[in-house]
PDB file of C-alpha atoms in Angstrom:
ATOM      1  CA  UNK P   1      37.780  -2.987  23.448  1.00  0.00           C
ATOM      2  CA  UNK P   2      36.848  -3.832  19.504  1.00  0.00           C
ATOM      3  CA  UNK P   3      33.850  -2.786  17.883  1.00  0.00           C
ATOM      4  CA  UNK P   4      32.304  -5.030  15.636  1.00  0.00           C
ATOM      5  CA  UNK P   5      31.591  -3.957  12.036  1.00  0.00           C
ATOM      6  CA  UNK P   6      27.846  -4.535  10.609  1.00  0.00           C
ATOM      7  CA  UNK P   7      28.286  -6.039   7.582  1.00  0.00           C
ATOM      8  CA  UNK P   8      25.249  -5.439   5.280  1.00  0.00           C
ATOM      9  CA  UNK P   9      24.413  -7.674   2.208  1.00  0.00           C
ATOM     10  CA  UNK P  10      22.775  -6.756  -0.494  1.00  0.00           C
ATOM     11  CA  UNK P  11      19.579  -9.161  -1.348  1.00  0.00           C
ATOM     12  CA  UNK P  12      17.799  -9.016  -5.200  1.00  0.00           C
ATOM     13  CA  UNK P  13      14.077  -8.957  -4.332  1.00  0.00           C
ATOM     14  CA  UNK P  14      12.202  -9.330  -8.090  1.00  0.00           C
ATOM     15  CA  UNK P  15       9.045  -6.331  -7.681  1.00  0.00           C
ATOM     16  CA  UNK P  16       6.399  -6.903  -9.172  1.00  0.00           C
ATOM     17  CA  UNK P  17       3.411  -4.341  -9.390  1.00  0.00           C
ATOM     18  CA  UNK P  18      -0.310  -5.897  -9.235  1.00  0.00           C
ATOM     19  CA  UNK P  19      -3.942  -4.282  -8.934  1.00  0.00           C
ATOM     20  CA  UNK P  20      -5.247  -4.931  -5.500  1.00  0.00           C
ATOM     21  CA  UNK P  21      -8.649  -5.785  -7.357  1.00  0.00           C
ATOM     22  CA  UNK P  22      -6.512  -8.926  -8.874  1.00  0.00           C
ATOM     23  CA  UNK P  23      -4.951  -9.920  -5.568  1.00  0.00           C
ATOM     24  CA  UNK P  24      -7.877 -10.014  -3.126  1.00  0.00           C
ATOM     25  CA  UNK P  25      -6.126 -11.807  -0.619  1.00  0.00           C
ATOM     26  CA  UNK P  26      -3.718  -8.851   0.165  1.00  0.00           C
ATOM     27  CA  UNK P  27      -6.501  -6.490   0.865  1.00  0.00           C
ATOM     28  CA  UNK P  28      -6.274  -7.595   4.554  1.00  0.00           C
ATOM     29  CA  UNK P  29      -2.642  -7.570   4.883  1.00  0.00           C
ATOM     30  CA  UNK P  30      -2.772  -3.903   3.158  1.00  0.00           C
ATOM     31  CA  UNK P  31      -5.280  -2.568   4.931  1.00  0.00           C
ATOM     32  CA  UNK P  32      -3.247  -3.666   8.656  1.00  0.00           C
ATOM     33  CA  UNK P  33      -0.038  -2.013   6.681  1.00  0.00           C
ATOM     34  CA  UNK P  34      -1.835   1.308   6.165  1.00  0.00           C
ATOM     35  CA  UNK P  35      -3.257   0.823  10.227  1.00  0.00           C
ATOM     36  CA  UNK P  36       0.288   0.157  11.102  1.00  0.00           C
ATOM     37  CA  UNK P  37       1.897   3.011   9.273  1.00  0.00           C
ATOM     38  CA  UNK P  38      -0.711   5.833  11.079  1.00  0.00           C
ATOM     39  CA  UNK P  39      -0.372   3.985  14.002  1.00  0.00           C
ATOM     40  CA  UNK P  40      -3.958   3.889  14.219  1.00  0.00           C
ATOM     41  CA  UNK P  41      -4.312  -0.187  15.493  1.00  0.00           C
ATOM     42  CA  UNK P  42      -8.037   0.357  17.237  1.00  0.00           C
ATOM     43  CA  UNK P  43      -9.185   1.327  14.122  1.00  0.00           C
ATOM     44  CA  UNK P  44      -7.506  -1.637  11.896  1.00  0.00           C
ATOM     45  CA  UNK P  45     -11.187  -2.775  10.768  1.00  0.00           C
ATOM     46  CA  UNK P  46     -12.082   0.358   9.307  1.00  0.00           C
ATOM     47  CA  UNK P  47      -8.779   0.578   7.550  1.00  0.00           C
ATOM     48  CA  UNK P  48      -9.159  -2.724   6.302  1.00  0.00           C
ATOM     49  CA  UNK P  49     -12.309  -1.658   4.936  1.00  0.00           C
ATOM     50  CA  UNK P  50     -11.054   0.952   3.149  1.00  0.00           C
ATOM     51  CA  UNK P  51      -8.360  -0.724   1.694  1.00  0.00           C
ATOM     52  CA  UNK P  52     -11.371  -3.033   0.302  1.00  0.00           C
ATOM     53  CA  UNK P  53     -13.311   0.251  -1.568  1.00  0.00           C
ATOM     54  CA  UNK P  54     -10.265   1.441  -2.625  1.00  0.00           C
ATOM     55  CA  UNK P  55      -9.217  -1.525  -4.503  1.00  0.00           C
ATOM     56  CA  UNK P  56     -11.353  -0.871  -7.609  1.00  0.00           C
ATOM     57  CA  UNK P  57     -10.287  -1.865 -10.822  1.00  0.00           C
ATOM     58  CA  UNK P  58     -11.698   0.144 -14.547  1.00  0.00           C
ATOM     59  CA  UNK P  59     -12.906   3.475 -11.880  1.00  0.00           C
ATOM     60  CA  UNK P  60     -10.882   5.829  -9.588  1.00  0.00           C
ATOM     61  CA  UNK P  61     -10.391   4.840  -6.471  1.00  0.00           C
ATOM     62  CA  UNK P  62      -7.781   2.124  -7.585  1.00  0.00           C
ATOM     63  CA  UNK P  63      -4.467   0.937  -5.497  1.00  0.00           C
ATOM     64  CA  UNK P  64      -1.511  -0.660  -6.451  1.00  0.00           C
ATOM     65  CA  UNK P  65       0.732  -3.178  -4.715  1.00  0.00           C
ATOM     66  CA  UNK P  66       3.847  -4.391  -4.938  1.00  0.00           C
ATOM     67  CA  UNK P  67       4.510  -7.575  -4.184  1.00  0.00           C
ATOM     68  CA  UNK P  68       7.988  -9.947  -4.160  1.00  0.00           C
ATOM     69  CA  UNK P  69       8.219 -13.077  -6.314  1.00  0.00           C
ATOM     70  CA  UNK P  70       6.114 -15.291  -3.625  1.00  0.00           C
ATOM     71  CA  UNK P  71       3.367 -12.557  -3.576  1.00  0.00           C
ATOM     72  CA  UNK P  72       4.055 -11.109  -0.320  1.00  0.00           C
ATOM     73  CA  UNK P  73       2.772  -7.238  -0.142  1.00  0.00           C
ATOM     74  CA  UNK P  74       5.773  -4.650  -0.092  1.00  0.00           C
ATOM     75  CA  UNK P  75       3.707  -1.569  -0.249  1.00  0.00           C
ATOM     76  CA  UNK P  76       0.839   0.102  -1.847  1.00  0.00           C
ATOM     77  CA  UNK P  77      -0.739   3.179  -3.097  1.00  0.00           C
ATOM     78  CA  UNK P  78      -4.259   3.806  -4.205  1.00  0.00           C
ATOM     79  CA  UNK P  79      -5.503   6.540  -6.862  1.00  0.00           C
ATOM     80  CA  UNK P  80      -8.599   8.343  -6.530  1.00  0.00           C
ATOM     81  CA  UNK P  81     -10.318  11.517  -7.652  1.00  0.00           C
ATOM     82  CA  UNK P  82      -9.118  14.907  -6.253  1.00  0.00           C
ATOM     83  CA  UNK P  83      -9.595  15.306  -2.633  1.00  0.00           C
ATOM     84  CA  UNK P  84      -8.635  19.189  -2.943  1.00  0.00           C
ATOM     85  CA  UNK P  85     -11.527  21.251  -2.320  1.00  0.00           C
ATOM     86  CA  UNK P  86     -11.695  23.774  -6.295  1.00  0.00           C
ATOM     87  CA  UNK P  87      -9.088  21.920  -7.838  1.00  0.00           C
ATOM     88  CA  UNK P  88     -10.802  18.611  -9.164  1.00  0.00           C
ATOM     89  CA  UNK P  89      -8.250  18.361 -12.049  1.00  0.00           C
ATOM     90  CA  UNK P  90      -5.416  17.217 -10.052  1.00  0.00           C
ATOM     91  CA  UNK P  91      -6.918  13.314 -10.694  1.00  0.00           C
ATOM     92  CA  UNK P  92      -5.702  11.124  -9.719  1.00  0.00           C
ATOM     93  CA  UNK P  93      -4.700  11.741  -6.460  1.00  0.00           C
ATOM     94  CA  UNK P  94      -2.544  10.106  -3.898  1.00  0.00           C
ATOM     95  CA  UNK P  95      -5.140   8.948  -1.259  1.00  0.00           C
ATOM     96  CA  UNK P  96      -2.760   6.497   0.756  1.00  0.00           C
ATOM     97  CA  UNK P  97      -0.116   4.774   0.655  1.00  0.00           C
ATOM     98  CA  UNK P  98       2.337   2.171   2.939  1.00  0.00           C
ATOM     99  CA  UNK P  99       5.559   0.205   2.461  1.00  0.00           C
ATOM    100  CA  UNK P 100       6.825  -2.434   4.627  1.00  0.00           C
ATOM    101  CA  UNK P 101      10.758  -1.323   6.277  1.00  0.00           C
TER     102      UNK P 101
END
């Protein structure tokens, strides 16, 4: 009996990095990515609309996306203050993040 061989190729993907406040229309998709990725889907509405309060733009809490050359989301991560309790300089923090596999 043979095995077959994978053979893997290697695909350029152009990233490009965007403010979620500038790409509204990936706050959804985002928000279902972050659900997905703490396997939390009954609460995919509330993550949704955190993804939405997080996407601020001149003010912590801000997230980042990455997106391909068609604007499809690759992943995100959004910035706020310091979430640990006596140390409020270590701003920004991570406050979430997801990537697509």
């Amino acid at each position: 009996m043979r095995l077959g061989v994978l053979s893997m190729k290697t695909v350029r993907v152009r990233v490009l990095v965007r403010l979620l406040a500038d790409v509204p229309d990936l706050i959804e998709p985002i928000g279902r990515l972050r659900c997905a990725e703490w396997d939390s889907a009954d609460r995919v509405d509330e993550w949704i609309s955190t993804t939405r309060r997080e996407a601020g733009r001149n003010d912590l809490p801000v997230t980042w996306v990455a997106v391909d050359e068609i604007g499809t989301a690759l992943g995100a991560v959004a910035l706020g203050p310091s979430d640990v309790p006596g140390y409020p300089e270590l701003t920004p923090c991570v406050w979430g993040h997801g990537g697509a596999c």
